[in-house]
Coordinates of C-alpha atoms and ligand atoms in Angstrom, one line a residue:
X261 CA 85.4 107.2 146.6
X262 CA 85.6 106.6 143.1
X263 CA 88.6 107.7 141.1
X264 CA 88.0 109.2 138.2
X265 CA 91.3 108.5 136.2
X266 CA 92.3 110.7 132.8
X267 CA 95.6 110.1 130.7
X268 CA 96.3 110.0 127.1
X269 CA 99.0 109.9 124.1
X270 CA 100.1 112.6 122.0
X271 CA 99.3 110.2 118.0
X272 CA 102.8 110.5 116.3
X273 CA 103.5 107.2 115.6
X274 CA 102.8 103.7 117.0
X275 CA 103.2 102.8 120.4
X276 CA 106.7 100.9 121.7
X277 CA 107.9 99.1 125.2
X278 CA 108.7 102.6 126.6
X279 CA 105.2 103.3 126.1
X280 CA 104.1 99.5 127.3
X281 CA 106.4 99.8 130.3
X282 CA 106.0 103.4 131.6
X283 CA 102.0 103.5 131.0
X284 CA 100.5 101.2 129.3
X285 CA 101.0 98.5 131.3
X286 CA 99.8 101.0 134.2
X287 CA 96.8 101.7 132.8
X288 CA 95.7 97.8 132.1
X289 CA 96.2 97.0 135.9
X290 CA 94.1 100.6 137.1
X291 CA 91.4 99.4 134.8
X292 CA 91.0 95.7 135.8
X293 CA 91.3 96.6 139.5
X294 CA 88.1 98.1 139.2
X295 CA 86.6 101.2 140.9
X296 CA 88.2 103.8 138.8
X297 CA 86.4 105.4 135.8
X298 CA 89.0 105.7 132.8
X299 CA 89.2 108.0 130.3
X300 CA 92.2 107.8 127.4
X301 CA 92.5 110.3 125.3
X302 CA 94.2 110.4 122.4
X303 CA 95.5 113.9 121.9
X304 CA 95.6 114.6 118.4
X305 CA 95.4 118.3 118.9
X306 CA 98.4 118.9 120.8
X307 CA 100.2 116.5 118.6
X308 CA 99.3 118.9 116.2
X309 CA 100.8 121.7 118.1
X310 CA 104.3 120.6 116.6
X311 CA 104.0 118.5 113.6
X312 CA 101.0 121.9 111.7
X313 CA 102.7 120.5 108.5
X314 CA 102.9 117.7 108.7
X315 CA 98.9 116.4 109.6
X316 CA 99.0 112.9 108.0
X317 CA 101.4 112.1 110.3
X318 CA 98.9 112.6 113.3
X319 CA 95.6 111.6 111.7
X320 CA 97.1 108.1 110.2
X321 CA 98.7 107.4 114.1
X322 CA 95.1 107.7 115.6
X323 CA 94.4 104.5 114.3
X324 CA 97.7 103.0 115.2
X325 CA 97.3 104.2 118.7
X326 CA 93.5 102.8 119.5
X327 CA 94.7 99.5 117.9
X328 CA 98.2 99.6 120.7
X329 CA 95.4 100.2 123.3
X330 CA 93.2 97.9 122.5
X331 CA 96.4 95.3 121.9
X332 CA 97.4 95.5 125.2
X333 CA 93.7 95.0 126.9
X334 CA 92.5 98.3 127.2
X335 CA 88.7 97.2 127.0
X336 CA 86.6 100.4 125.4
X337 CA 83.6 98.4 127.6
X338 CA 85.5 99.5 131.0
X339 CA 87.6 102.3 129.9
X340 CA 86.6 105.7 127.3
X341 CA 88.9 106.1 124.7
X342 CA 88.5 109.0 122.7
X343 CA 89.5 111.6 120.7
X344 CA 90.9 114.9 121.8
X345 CA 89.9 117.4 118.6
X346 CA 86.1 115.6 118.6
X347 CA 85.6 117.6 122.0
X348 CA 85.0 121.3 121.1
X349 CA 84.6 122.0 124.8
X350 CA 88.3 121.3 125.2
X351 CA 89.1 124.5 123.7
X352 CA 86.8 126.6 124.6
X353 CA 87.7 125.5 128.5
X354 CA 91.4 126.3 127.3
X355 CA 90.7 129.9 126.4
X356 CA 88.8 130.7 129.7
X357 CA 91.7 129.0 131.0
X358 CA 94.5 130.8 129.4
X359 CA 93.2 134.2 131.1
X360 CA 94.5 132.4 134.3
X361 CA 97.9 131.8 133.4
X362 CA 100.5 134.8 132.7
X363 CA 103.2 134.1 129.5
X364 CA 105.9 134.1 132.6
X365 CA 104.2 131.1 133.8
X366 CA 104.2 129.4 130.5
X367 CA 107.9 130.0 130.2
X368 CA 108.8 128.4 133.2
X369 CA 107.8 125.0 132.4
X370 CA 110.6 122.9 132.4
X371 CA 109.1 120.3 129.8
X372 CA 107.9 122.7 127.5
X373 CA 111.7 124.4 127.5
X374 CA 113.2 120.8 126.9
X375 CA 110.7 120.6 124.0
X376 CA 112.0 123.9 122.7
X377 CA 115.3 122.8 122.7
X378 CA 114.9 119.5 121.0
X379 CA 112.7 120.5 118.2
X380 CA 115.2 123.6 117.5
X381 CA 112.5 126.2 117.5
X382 CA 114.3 129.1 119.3
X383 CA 112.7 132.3 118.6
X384 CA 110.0 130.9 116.2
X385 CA 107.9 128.9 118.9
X386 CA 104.3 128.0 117.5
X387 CA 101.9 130.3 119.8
X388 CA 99.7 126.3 120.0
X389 CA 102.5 124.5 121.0
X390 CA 103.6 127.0 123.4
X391 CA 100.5 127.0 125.6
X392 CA 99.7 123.1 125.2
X393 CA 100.1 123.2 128.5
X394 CA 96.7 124.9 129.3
X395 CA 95.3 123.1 126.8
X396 CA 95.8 119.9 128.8
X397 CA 94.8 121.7 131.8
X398 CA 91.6 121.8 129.9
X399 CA 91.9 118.0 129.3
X400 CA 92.0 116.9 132.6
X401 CA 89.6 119.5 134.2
X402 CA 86.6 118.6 131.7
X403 CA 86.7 114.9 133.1
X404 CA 87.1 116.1 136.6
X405 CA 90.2 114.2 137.0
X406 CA 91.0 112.8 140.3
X407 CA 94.0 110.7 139.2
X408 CA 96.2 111.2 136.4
X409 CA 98.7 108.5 136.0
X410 CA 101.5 109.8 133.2
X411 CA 105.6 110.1 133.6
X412 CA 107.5 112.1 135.5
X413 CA 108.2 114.6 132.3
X414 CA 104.3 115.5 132.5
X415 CA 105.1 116.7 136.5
X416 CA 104.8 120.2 135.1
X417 CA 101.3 120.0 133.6
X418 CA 99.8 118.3 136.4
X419 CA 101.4 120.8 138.8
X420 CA 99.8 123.7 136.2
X421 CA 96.5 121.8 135.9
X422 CA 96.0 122.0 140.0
X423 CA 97.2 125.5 140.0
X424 CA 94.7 126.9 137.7
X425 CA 91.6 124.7 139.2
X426 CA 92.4 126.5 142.5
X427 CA 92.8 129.5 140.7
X428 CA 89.5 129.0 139.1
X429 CA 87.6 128.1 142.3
X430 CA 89.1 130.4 144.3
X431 CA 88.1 133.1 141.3
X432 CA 85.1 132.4 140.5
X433 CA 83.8 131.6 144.2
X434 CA 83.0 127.9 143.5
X435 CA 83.9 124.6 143.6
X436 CA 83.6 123.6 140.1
X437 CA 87.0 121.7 138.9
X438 CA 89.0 119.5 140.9
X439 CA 92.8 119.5 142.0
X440 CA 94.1 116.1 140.2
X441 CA 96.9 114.0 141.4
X442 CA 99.7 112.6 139.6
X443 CA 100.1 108.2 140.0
X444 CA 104.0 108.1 138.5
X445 CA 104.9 104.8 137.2
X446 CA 106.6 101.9 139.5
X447 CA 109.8 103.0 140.3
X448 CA 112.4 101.9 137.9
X449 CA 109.8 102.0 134.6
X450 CA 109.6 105.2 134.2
X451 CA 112.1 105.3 131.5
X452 CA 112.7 102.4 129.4
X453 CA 116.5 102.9 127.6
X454 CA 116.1 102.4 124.2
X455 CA 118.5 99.5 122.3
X456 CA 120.9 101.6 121.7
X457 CA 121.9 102.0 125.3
X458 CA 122.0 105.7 124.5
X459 CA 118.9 107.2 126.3
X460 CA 115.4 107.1 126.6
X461 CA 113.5 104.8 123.9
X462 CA 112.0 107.0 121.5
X463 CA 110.8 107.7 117.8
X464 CA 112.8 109.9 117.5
X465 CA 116.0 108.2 118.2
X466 CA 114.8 105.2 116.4
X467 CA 116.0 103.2 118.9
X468 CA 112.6 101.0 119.7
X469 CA 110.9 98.1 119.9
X470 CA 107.4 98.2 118.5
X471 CA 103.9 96.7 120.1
X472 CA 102.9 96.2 116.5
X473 CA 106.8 94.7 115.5
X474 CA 106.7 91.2 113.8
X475 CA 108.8 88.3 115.7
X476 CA 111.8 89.1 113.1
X477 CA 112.1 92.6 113.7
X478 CA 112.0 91.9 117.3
X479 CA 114.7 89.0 116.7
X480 CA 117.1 91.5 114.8
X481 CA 116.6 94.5 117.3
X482 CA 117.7 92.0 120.4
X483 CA 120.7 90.9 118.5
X484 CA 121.5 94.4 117.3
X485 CA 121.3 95.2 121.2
X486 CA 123.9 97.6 123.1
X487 CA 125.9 95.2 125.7
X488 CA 129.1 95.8 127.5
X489 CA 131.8 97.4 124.8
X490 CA 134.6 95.5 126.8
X491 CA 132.8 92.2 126.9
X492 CA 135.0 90.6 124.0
X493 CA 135.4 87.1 124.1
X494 CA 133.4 84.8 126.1
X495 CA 135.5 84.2 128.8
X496 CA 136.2 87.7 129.5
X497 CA 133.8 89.1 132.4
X498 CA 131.2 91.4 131.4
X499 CA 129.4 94.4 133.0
X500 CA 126.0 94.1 133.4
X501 CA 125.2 97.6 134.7
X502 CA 124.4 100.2 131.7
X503 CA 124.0 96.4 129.8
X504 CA 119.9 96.8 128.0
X505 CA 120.1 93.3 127.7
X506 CA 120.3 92.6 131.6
X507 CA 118.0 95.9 131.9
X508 CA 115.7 94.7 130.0
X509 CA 115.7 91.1 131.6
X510 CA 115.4 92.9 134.7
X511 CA 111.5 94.4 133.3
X512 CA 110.8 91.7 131.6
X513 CA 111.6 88.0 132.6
X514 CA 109.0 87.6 135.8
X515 CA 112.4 84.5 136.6
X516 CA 114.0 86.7 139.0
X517 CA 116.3 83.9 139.9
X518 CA 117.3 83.2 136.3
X519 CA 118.1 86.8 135.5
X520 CA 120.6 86.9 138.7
X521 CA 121.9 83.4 137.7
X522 CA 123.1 84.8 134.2
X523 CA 124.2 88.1 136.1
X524 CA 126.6 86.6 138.1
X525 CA 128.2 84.1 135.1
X526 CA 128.2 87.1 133.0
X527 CA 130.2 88.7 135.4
X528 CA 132.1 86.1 136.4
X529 CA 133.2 85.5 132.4
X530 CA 132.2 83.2 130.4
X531 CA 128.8 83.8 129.4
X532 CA 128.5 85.3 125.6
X533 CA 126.5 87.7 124.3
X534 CA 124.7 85.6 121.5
X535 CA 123.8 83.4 124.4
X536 CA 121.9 86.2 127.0
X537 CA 120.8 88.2 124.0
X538 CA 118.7 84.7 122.7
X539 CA 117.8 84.2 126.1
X540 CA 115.8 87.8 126.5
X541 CA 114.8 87.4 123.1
X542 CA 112.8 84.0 124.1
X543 CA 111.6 86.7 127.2
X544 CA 110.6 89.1 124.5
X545 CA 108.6 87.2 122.1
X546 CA 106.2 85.3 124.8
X547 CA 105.6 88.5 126.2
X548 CA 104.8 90.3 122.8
X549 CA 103.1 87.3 120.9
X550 CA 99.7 87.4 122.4
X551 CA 99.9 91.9 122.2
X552 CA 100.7 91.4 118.6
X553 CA 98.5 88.7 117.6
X554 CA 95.2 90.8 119.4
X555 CA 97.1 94.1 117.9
X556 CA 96.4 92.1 114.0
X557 CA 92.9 91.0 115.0
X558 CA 91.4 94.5 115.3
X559 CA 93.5 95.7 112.9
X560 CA 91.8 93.5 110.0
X561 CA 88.8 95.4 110.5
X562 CA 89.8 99.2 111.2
X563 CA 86.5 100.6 110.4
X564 CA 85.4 99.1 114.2
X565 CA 87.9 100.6 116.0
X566 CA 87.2 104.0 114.3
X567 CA 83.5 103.1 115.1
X568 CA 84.6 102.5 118.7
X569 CA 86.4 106.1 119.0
X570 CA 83.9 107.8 117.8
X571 CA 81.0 106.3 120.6
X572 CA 84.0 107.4 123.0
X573 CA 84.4 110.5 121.9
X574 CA 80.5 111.0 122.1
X575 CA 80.6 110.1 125.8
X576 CA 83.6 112.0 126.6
X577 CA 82.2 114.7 125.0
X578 CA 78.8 114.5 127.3
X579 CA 81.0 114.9 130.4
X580 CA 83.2 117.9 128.9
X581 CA 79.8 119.8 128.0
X582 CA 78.4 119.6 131.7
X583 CA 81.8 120.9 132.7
X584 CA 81.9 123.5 130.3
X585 CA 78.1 124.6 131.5
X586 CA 79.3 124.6 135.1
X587 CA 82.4 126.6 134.4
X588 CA 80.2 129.1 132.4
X589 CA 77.9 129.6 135.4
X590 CA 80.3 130.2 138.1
X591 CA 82.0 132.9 135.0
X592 CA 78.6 134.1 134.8
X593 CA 78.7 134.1 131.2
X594 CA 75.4 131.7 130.8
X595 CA 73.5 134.6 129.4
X596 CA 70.5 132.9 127.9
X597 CA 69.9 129.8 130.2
Ligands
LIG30 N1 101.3 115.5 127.2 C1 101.0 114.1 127.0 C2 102.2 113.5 126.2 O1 103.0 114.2 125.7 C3 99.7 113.8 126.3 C4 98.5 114.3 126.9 C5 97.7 115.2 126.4 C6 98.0 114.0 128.2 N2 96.7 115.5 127.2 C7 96.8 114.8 128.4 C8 98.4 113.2 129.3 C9 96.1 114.8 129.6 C10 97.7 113.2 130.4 C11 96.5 113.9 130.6 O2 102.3 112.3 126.2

């Protein structure tokens, strides 16, 4: 049977190797192996849920995003990539939704309480961001969603999302929306550490490397890279566990038996920083030449990519509406058909 596969990015800023190793890289393969319709969605409305005040923020990273999408080989021919607020039937599926879910519910989810924590709201939680979770229950109902390949942090929504289709059928005595499953990433890439060493690579932490970074920032960020504190002089022997330049060897240099070559002399002593960090630099700029080089190709003429959104978000949008029509018949709130 054929998969149909949703997934998408929250637009707060361009895309980095987190991003490129924990999904994007994911998606490429799911949509060249043929057989699955795609769908990415970039979720500019539940961006919006936590940056209200700050809307240039999410409107100028649309663009950024499509352009790390289309860098990386998503191909708008195979795959629909469109825009989450150009689908009014999103939100109107989210309000028959949120009669489904109690606030109890809503406060149990683990990511959303994270979120909470991080972005200090405490007792002044946007009412928006708060329920984004049925919001993207709506998202990946409206395609039908068999599939939905995302990180382990989005468990919680996908769990939701199958709670409140069953609900729905179960409810409404039909068997309108589907029960989607989660694809996680490999295992090992589902959290890229950042080059800081410190945790997850993030915006936030400004502790990335970009899609859309030019060969000297890459350069500078390699040799600015977190290695083993103890690792002094040369000769000493170094660590290479908790060491993002042997992690990130170990994602990104396809020489398997190099990487464990310069393992073993770095732990043996003798091997220098400079040395290994040049080394995955070399790794890091063949693998991110050809991204950037496409990435500045469709950038020169942004007008096409918005262009190619917008016929997206038209398709997507035919696919929400017969959803929405269905779900409105099983409610039986199709007065005037
Ligand atoms: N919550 C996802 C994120 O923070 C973005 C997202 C919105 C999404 N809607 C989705 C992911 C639907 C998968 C399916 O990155």
């Amino acid at each position: 049977m054929e998969r149909i596969i949703l997934t998408g990015d929250r637009p707060t800023g361009k895309l980095h190797l987190g991003h490129y190793v924990g999904s994007l890289q994911n998606r490429v393969k799911l949509q060249n192996e043929g057989g699955n319709k795609m769908f990415i969605m970039i979720a500019d409305q539940q961006a919006l849920t936590d940056n209200a005040k700050t809307p240039e923020k999410v409107q100028q990273s649309v663009v950024e995003v499509a352009l790390d999408y289309l860098a990386v080989g998503l191909d708008p021919e195979q795959t629909t990539i469109f825009i989450q607020s150009q689908i009014p039937q999103l939100p109107e599926l989210t309000l028959y939704y949120l009669n489904l879910v109690t606030v109890a519910r809503l406060q149990r989810n683990p990511t959303v309480k994270s979120e909470i924590q991080e972005k200090g709201f405490n007792e002044s939680i946007p009412a928006g961001f708060f329920m984004y979770p049925v919001s993207q229950v709506a998202d990946i109902t409206a395609f039908k969603a068999t599939h939905v390949p995302v990180g382990d942090d989005q468990q919680p929504m996908i769990e939701q999302t199958r709670e409140v289709a069953r609900d729905f059928n179960r409810t409404y005595q039909q068997d309108v929306l589907v029960e989607p499953d989660i694809i996680l990433p490999p295992k090992g890439q589902g959290r890229l550490v950042g080059i800081d060493g410190k945790g997850k690579m993030s915006k936030s932490l400004n502790n990335g490397i970009y899609l859309s970074d030019s060969a000297d920032e890459i350069q500078k960020k390699v040799m600015s890279m977190y290695t083993d504190p103890n690792h002094i002089r040369v000769e000493d022997p170094g660590q290479v566990e908790g060491n993002v330049v042997f992690t990130y060897l170990d994602v990104f240099d396809d020489d398997k038996e190099k990487v464990q070559e310069l393992k073993d002399h770095y732990r043996a002593g003798g091997l220098g920083d400079v040395k290994i960090k040049r080394y995955l630099n070399e790794v890091l700029q063949a693998k991110l030449k050809p991204i950037r080089e496409r990435r500045e190709a469709f950038a020169e003429d942004k007008d096409a990519v918005m262009a190619m959104l917008q016929a997206g978000s038209l398709k997507a949008e035919k696919v929400a509406a017969q959803t929405l029509d269905e779900v409105k018949d099983a409610m039986g709130i199709n007065y005037f058909k």
